[in-house]
Coordinates of C-alpha atoms in Angstrom, one line a residue:
X906 CA 0.0 0.0 0.0
X907 CA 1.7 3.3 -1.1
X908 CA 2.1 6.3 1.2
X909 CA 1.4 9.7 -0.4
X910 CA 2.9 12.8 1.3
X911 CA 1.0 16.1 0.9
X912 CA 2.8 19.4 1.3
X913 CA 1.7 22.5 3.1
X914 CA 1.2 26.3 2.4
X915 CA 3.3 27.6 -0.4
X916 CA 5.6 24.6 -0.4
X917 CA 6.4 21.5 -2.5
X918 CA 7.5 18.0 -1.9
X919 CA 11.1 19.1 -1.2
X920 CA 10.7 19.4 2.5
X921 CA 9.0 16.0 2.7
X922 CA 12.0 14.2 1.2
X923 CA 13.7 13.4 4.5
X924 CA 10.6 11.7 5.8
X925 CA 10.0 9.9 2.4
X926 CA 13.5 8.5 2.3
X927 CA 13.2 7.1 5.7
X928 CA 9.8 5.6 5.2
X929 CA 11.2 4.0 2.0
X930 CA 14.2 2.6 4.0
X931 CA 11.6 1.0 6.3
X932 CA 10.0 -0.8 3.4
X933 CA 7.2 1.5 2.3
X934 CA 6.4 2.7 -1.3
X935 CA 6.4 6.5 -1.0
X936 CA 5.1 9.2 -3.4
X937 CA 5.1 13.0 -2.9
X938 CA 3.4 15.0 -5.6
X939 CA 3.9 18.8 -6.2
X940 CA 0.3 20.0 -6.6
X941 CA -0.3 22.4 -9.5
X942 CA 1.5 25.7 -9.1
X943 CA 4.0 24.4 -6.5
X944 CA 7.5 23.0 -6.9
X945 CA 8.0 21.5 -10.3
X946 CA 4.3 21.3 -11.3
X947 CA 3.0 24.1 -13.6
X948 CA 0.2 26.3 -12.5
X949 CA -3.4 25.2 -13.3
X950 CA -4.1 26.9 -16.6
X951 CA -7.8 27.3 -15.7
X952 CA -7.1 29.6 -12.8
X953 CA -6.3 33.3 -12.9
X954 CA -3.1 34.7 -11.5
X955 CA -2.0 34.2 -8.8
X956 CA -4.2 31.1 -8.6
X957 CA -3.8 30.3 -4.9
X958 CA -6.0 27.3 -4.5
X959 CA -8.5 26.5 -1.8
X960 CA -8.7 23.1 -0.1
X961 CA -11.5 21.7 -2.4
X962 CA -9.5 22.7 -5.5
X963 CA -6.3 21.1 -4.3
X964 CA -8.3 17.9 -3.5
X965 CA -9.5 17.8 -7.1
X966 CA -5.9 18.2 -8.3
X967 CA -4.9 15.3 -6.0
X968 CA -7.6 13.0 -7.2
X969 CA -6.6 13.7 -10.8
X970 CA -3.0 12.9 -10.0
X971 CA -4.0 9.7 -8.3
X972 CA -6.0 8.6 -11.3
X973 CA -3.1 9.5 -13.7
X974 CA -0.7 7.6 -11.5
X975 CA -3.0 4.5 -11.3
X976 CA -3.3 4.7 -7.5
X977 CA -6.7 3.4 -6.4
X978 CA -6.0 3.4 -2.6
X979 CA -3.2 4.7 -0.4
X980 CA -2.3 6.0 3.0
X981 CA -2.0 9.8 3.1
X982 CA 0.3 11.9 5.2
X983 CA -0.6 15.6 5.2
X984 CA 1.3 18.4 6.9
X985 CA -0.4 21.7 7.7
X986 CA -2.7 22.6 4.9
X987 CA -1.9 19.2 3.4
X988 CA -3.8 17.7 6.3
X989 CA -6.9 19.7 5.3
X990 CA -6.6 18.2 1.8
X991 CA -6.2 14.7 3.2
X992 CA -9.3 15.1 5.3
X993 CA -11.3 16.5 2.3
X994 CA -10.2 13.5 0.3
X995 CA -11.1 11.0 3.0
X996 CA -14.6 12.4 3.3
X997 CA -15.3 12.8 -0.5
X998 CA -13.5 9.6 -1.6
X999 CA -13.3 7.2 1.4
X1000 CA -12.6 4.3 -0.9
X1001 CA -9.2 5.9 -1.9
X1002 CA -8.0 6.2 1.7
X1003 CA -6.5 3.3 3.7
X1004 CA -5.2 5.4 6.7
X1005 CA -4.5 9.0 7.4
X1006 CA -1.7 10.8 9.2
X1007 CA -2.4 14.5 10.0
X1008 CA 0.8 16.2 11.0
X1009 CA 0.3 19.7 12.4
X1010 CA -3.3 19.9 11.3
X1011 CA -4.7 23.3 10.5
X1012 CA -6.5 25.6 10.8
X1013 CA -6.6 26.1 14.6
X1014 CA -9.9 28.1 15.3
X1015 CA -8.1 30.7 17.2
X1016 CA -6.0 31.6 14.2
X1017 CA -8.5 31.5 11.4
X1018 CA -7.7 34.9 9.9
X1019 CA -4.6 35.4 7.8
X1020 CA -3.4 38.2 10.0
X1021 CA -3.6 35.9 13.0
X1022 CA -2.3 32.8 11.4
X1023 CA 0.8 34.1 9.6
X1024 CA 2.4 35.6 12.8
X1025 CA 2.1 32.1 14.3
X1026 CA 3.9 30.7 11.3
X1027 CA 6.7 33.2 11.9
X1028 CA 6.8 32.4 15.6
X1029 CA 7.0 28.7 14.8
X1030 CA 10.1 29.1 12.6
X1031 CA 12.2 29.9 15.6
X1032 CA 11.7 26.3 16.8
X1033 CA 12.5 24.7 13.4
X1034 CA 16.1 23.6 12.5
X1035 CA 18.0 26.3 10.6
X1036 CA 18.3 24.3 7.4
X1037 CA 14.5 24.3 7.0
X1038 CA 14.6 28.2 7.1
X1039 CA 16.8 28.3 4.0
X1040 CA 14.6 25.7 2.2
X1041 CA 11.4 27.6 2.9
X1042 CA 12.9 30.8 1.5
X1043 CA 13.6 29.0 -1.8
X1044 CA 10.1 27.5 -1.8
X1045 CA 8.3 30.8 -1.1
X1046 CA 10.3 32.6 -3.8
X1047 CA 9.4 29.8 -6.2
X1048 CA 5.7 29.9 -5.3
X1049 CA 5.4 33.7 -5.2
X1050 CA 4.2 35.9 -2.4
X1051 CA 0.9 36.7 -4.1
X1052 CA 0.0 33.1 -4.7
X1053 CA 1.0 32.1 -1.2
X1054 CA -1.1 34.9 0.4
X1055 CA -4.1 33.9 -1.7
X1056 CA -3.8 30.3 -0.7
X1057 CA -3.5 31.3 3.0
X1058 CA -6.6 33.5 2.7
X1059 CA -8.6 30.7 1.1
X1060 CA -7.4 28.0 3.4
X1061 CA -7.4 29.7 6.8
X1062 CA -11.1 29.8 7.3
X1063 CA -11.7 26.1 6.5
X1064 CA -14.2 24.5 8.9
X1065 CA -12.4 21.2 8.9
X1066 CA -14.0 20.2 12.2
X1067 CA -17.3 19.8 10.4
X1068 CA -15.8 17.1 8.2
X1069 CA -13.7 15.2 10.8
X1070 CA -16.6 13.1 12.1
X1071 CA -17.2 11.8 8.6
X1072 CA -13.6 10.4 8.2
X1073 CA -13.9 6.7 8.1
X1074 CA -10.2 5.9 7.9
X1075 CA -8.1 5.2 11.0
X1076 CA -6.2 8.4 11.7
X1077 CA -3.0 9.5 13.5
X1078 CA -2.7 13.1 14.6
X1079 CA 0.9 14.3 15.1
X1080 CA 1.9 17.5 16.9
X1081 CA 5.4 18.8 17.7
X1082 CA 5.6 19.9 21.3
X1083 CA 6.9 23.4 20.3
X1084 CA 4.3 23.9 17.5
X1085 CA 3.1 27.5 17.6
X1086 CA 0.8 27.2 14.6
X1087 CA -1.7 25.0 16.4
X1088 CA -2.4 24.5 20.1
X1089 CA -2.4 21.3 22.1
X1090 CA -6.1 21.9 22.7
X1091 CA -6.8 22.0 19.0
X1092 CA -4.8 18.9 18.3
X1093 CA -6.8 17.1 21.0
X1094 CA -10.1 18.4 19.5
X1095 CA -9.2 17.2 16.1
X1096 CA -8.5 13.7 17.5
X1097 CA -11.6 13.8 19.6
X1098 CA -13.8 14.5 16.6
X1099 CA -12.3 11.6 14.5
X1100 CA -14.3 8.4 14.8
X1101 CA -11.0 6.4 15.0
X1102 CA -8.2 8.9 15.9
X1103 CA -5.2 8.9 18.2
X1104 CA -2.8 11.7 19.1
X1105 CA 1.0 11.5 19.3
X1106 CA 3.2 14.4 20.5
X1107 CA 6.9 14.6 19.4
X1108 CA 9.0 16.1 22.1
X1109 CA 11.6 18.7 20.9
X1110 CA 9.9 19.2 17.5
X1111 CA 7.7 21.9 16.1
X1112 CA 5.2 22.2 13.2
X1113 CA 7.4 20.3 10.8
X1114 CA 8.4 17.4 12.9
X1115 CA 8.7 15.3 9.8
X1116 CA 11.7 17.4 8.8
X1117 CA 13.4 18.2 12.1
X1118 CA 12.9 14.7 13.5
X1119 CA 12.6 12.5 10.4
X1120 CA 13.7 9.4 12.1
X1121 CA 11.2 9.7 14.9
X1122 CA 8.4 10.7 12.5
X1123 CA 9.2 7.8 10.1
X1124 CA 9.2 5.2 12.9
X1125 CA 6.0 6.7 14.3
X1126 CA 4.2 6.6 10.9
X1127 CA 5.5 3.0 10.3
X1128 CA 4.3 1.9 13.7
X1129 CA 0.9 3.4 13.0
X1130 CA 0.6 1.7 9.5
X1131 CA 1.6 -1.6 11.0
X1132 CA -1.2 -1.3 13.6
X1133 CA 1.2 -1.1 16.5
X1134 CA -0.4 2.0 17.9
X1135 CA -3.9 0.5 17.8
X1136 CA -3.2 -1.4 21.0
X1137 CA -0.2 0.5 22.3
X1138 CA 0.6 0.9 26.0
X1139 CA -0.7 3.4 28.4
X1140 CA -1.3 6.9 27.1
X1141 CA 1.7 9.0 27.8
X1142 CA 4.2 6.2 27.3
X1143 CA 6.8 6.6 24.5
X1144 CA 5.8 4.7 21.4
X1145 CA 9.0 5.8 19.5
X1146 CA 12.3 6.6 21.3
X1147 CA 14.3 9.8 21.2
X1148 CA 16.5 10.3 18.1
X1149 CA 20.2 9.6 18.5
X1150 CA 23.2 10.5 16.4
X1151 CA 24.5 7.4 14.7
X1152 CA 21.0 6.0 14.1
X1153 CA 20.9 5.0 10.4
X1154 CA 17.6 7.0 10.1
X1155 CA 18.9 10.0 11.9
X1156 CA 19.4 13.4 10.2
X1157 CA 22.9 13.6 8.7
X1158 CA 24.3 16.4 10.7
X1159 CA 27.8 15.7 12.0
X1160 CA 28.0 17.9 15.1
X1161 CA 26.1 16.2 18.1
X1162 CA 24.7 18.3 20.9
X1163 CA 27.7 17.6 23.2
X1164 CA 30.2 18.7 20.6
X1165 CA 28.1 21.8 19.9
X1166 CA 28.1 22.7 23.5
X1167 CA 31.9 22.4 23.7
X1168 CA 32.2 24.7 20.6
X1169 CA 29.9 27.2 22.3
X1170 CA 32.1 27.4 25.3
X1171 CA 35.3 27.7 23.3
X1172 CA 33.8 30.3 20.9
X1173 CA 32.5 32.4 23.7
X1174 CA 35.8 32.4 25.5
X1175 CA 37.7 33.4 22.3
X1176 CA 35.3 36.2 21.5
X1177 CA 35.6 37.6 25.0
X1178 CA 39.4 37.6 25.1
X1179 CA 41.1 37.5 21.7
X1180 CA 39.7 40.8 20.3
X1181 CA 41.3 42.7 23.2
X1182 CA 44.7 41.5 22.1
X1183 CA 44.4 42.3 18.4
X1184 CA 44.8 45.7 16.6
X1185 CA 41.4 45.3 14.8
X1186 CA 39.9 48.7 15.5
X1187 CA 37.5 49.8 18.3
X1188 CA 34.3 48.9 16.5
X1189 CA 35.5 45.5 15.5
X1190 CA 36.6 44.7 19.1
X1191 CA 33.4 46.0 20.6
X1192 CA 31.3 44.0 18.1
X1193 CA 33.0 40.7 18.7
X1194 CA 33.0 41.2 22.5
X1195 CA 29.3 42.0 22.4
X1196 CA 28.6 38.8 20.4
X1197 CA 30.7 36.9 22.9
X1198 CA 28.7 38.2 25.8
X1199 CA 25.4 37.4 24.1
X1200 CA 26.8 34.0 23.2
X1201 CA 27.7 33.3 26.8
X1202 CA 24.1 34.1 28.0
X1203 CA 22.7 32.0 25.2
X1204 CA 24.9 29.1 26.0
X1205 CA 24.1 29.1 29.7
X1206 CA 20.3 29.2 28.9
X1207 CA 20.3 26.5 26.2
X1208 CA 19.0 23.0 26.7
X1209 CA 22.3 21.2 25.9
X1210 CA 25.3 19.9 28.0
X1211 CA 26.8 23.4 28.6
X1212 CA 23.5 24.9 29.7
X1213 CA 23.0 25.7 33.4
X1214 CA 19.4 26.9 33.3
X1215 CA 18.4 25.1 30.1
X1216 CA 15.3 27.2 29.2
X1217 CA 16.0 27.7 25.5
X1218 CA 15.3 24.7 23.2
X1219 CA 18.3 23.7 21.1
X1220 CA 16.6 24.5 17.7
X1221 CA 16.0 28.1 19.0
X1222 CA 19.7 28.3 20.0
X1223 CA 20.8 27.1 16.5
X1224 CA 18.6 29.7 14.9
X1225 CA 20.0 32.4 17.1
X1226 CA 23.5 31.3 16.0
X1227 CA 22.5 31.4 12.3
X1228 CA 21.1 34.9 12.8
X1229 CA 24.3 36.0 14.5
X1230 CA 26.3 34.6 11.6
X1231 CA 24.3 36.7 9.1
X1232 CA 24.6 39.8 11.3
X1233 CA 28.4 39.4 11.5
X1234 CA 28.7 39.0 7.7
X1235 CA 26.6 42.1 7.2
X1236 CA 28.6 44.1 9.7
X1237 CA 31.8 43.1 8.0
X1238 CA 30.5 44.3 4.7
X1239 CA 29.0 47.6 5.9
X1240 CA 29.4 49.0 9.5
X1241 CA 33.0 48.0 9.8
X1242 CA 34.2 49.8 6.7
X1243 CA 37.2 51.9 7.5
X1244 CA 38.4 49.5 10.2
X1245 CA 41.5 47.4 9.6
X1246 CA 41.0 44.7 7.0
X1247 CA 42.3 41.9 9.3
X1248 CA 39.5 42.7 11.8
X1249 CA 36.8 42.7 9.1
X1250 CA 38.1 39.3 7.8
X1251 CA 38.0 38.0 11.3
X1252 CA 34.4 39.1 11.7
X1253 CA 33.4 37.6 8.4
X1254 CA 35.1 34.3 9.3
X1255 CA 33.3 34.2 12.6
X1256 CA 30.0 34.8 10.7
X1257 CA 30.6 31.9 8.4
X1258 CA 31.6 29.7 11.3
X1259 CA 28.3 30.5 13.1
X1260 CA 26.3 29.7 10.0
X1261 CA 28.2 26.4 9.4
X1262 CA 28.0 25.4 13.0
X1263 CA 24.2 26.0 13.2
X1264 CA 23.5 24.1 10.0
X1265 CA 25.7 21.2 10.8
X1266 CA 24.6 20.6 14.4
X1267 CA 22.3 17.7 15.4
X1268 CA 19.2 18.6 17.5
X1269 CA 17.8 15.4 19.0
X1270 CA 14.0 15.2 19.2
X1271 CA 11.5 12.8 20.6
X1272 CA 10.4 10.6 22.1
X1273 CA 6.9 10.4 20.5
X1274 CA 4.2 9.8 23.1
X1275 CA 0.6 9.0 22.8
X1276 CA -1.7 11.6 24.5
X1277 CA -5.0 10.5 26.1
X1278 CA -8.0 12.1 24.4
X1279 CA -11.6 11.5 25.5
X1280 CA -13.9 10.6 22.7
X1281 CA -17.0 12.7 22.0
X1282 CA -20.1 11.3 23.6
X1283 CA -22.7 9.9 21.1

């Protein structure tokens, strides 16, 4: 039985590739279409520019693709707006759906206006791994801002809760613990309205748990498809363990959390001491020292082996480092003009180091736990 992955707002199948590869490694046939107007699929010629589709139109596109691909029945994994398309398909064409996985299902009723939902999308990005940020920028440029906004407007006020009771397929709802796009209450409500639903929460992940924790997500989906969650242990017990570096399904990022913590300490110490000993100019020394002080506070507050308070999730820490890298590169090219060239090169080198360190660091996520949800009384 194939597994079809459905992308979210303004995106394509690219960000679903890590999950798809791992599901394939676990023995599943995986397909991930780019719906018309997204990724490598041309825009629907019957729609006016910018042609941002609503949920019903995307479902029509999906059915046409299934027919063209000769797929009569499949399991569907939908992320974000892709989960709305999956629900629409399950209600209108129940014979095509074996099982459903709704990852980060939208739209949360409290954010059903574009001016409410998009700020939550921005908040959510702080909890995603930095490599996803760069991928999203490429995707959004490819889609176009006008088309993405139109799709957001048409999809934000979708009363999906009215269709959930009509979903006949067994369904797994997945939420990343740090997801800011939808609340835990909404995830539980979605599960409660489903006739045969269960909810799993992935610790340390956000809205795109399938990308930041592809190993945990793949094993969770595989366990659900095998029926292992139908009679799992007590709610709250881990059904999939925490991700670990060295796991063959783990994300390929060579710097584990312990090594990253050590680099944090060494980098902070260097930024607080070395600039004072070099003839780099007052602005250069002040800038690097300030970044060193900020890095010290960030390191002590981060949830990794060098943290003392451990209040900042590691993905947020990595995004702060990536942001610092970009700021240092910009300062080296602008604000530090007129300072000694050696200092500007040192600032630029530190900026590149911050970016590389953030992108190459492994942020463990998981475990995935089942959450108890009381069914709706008949």
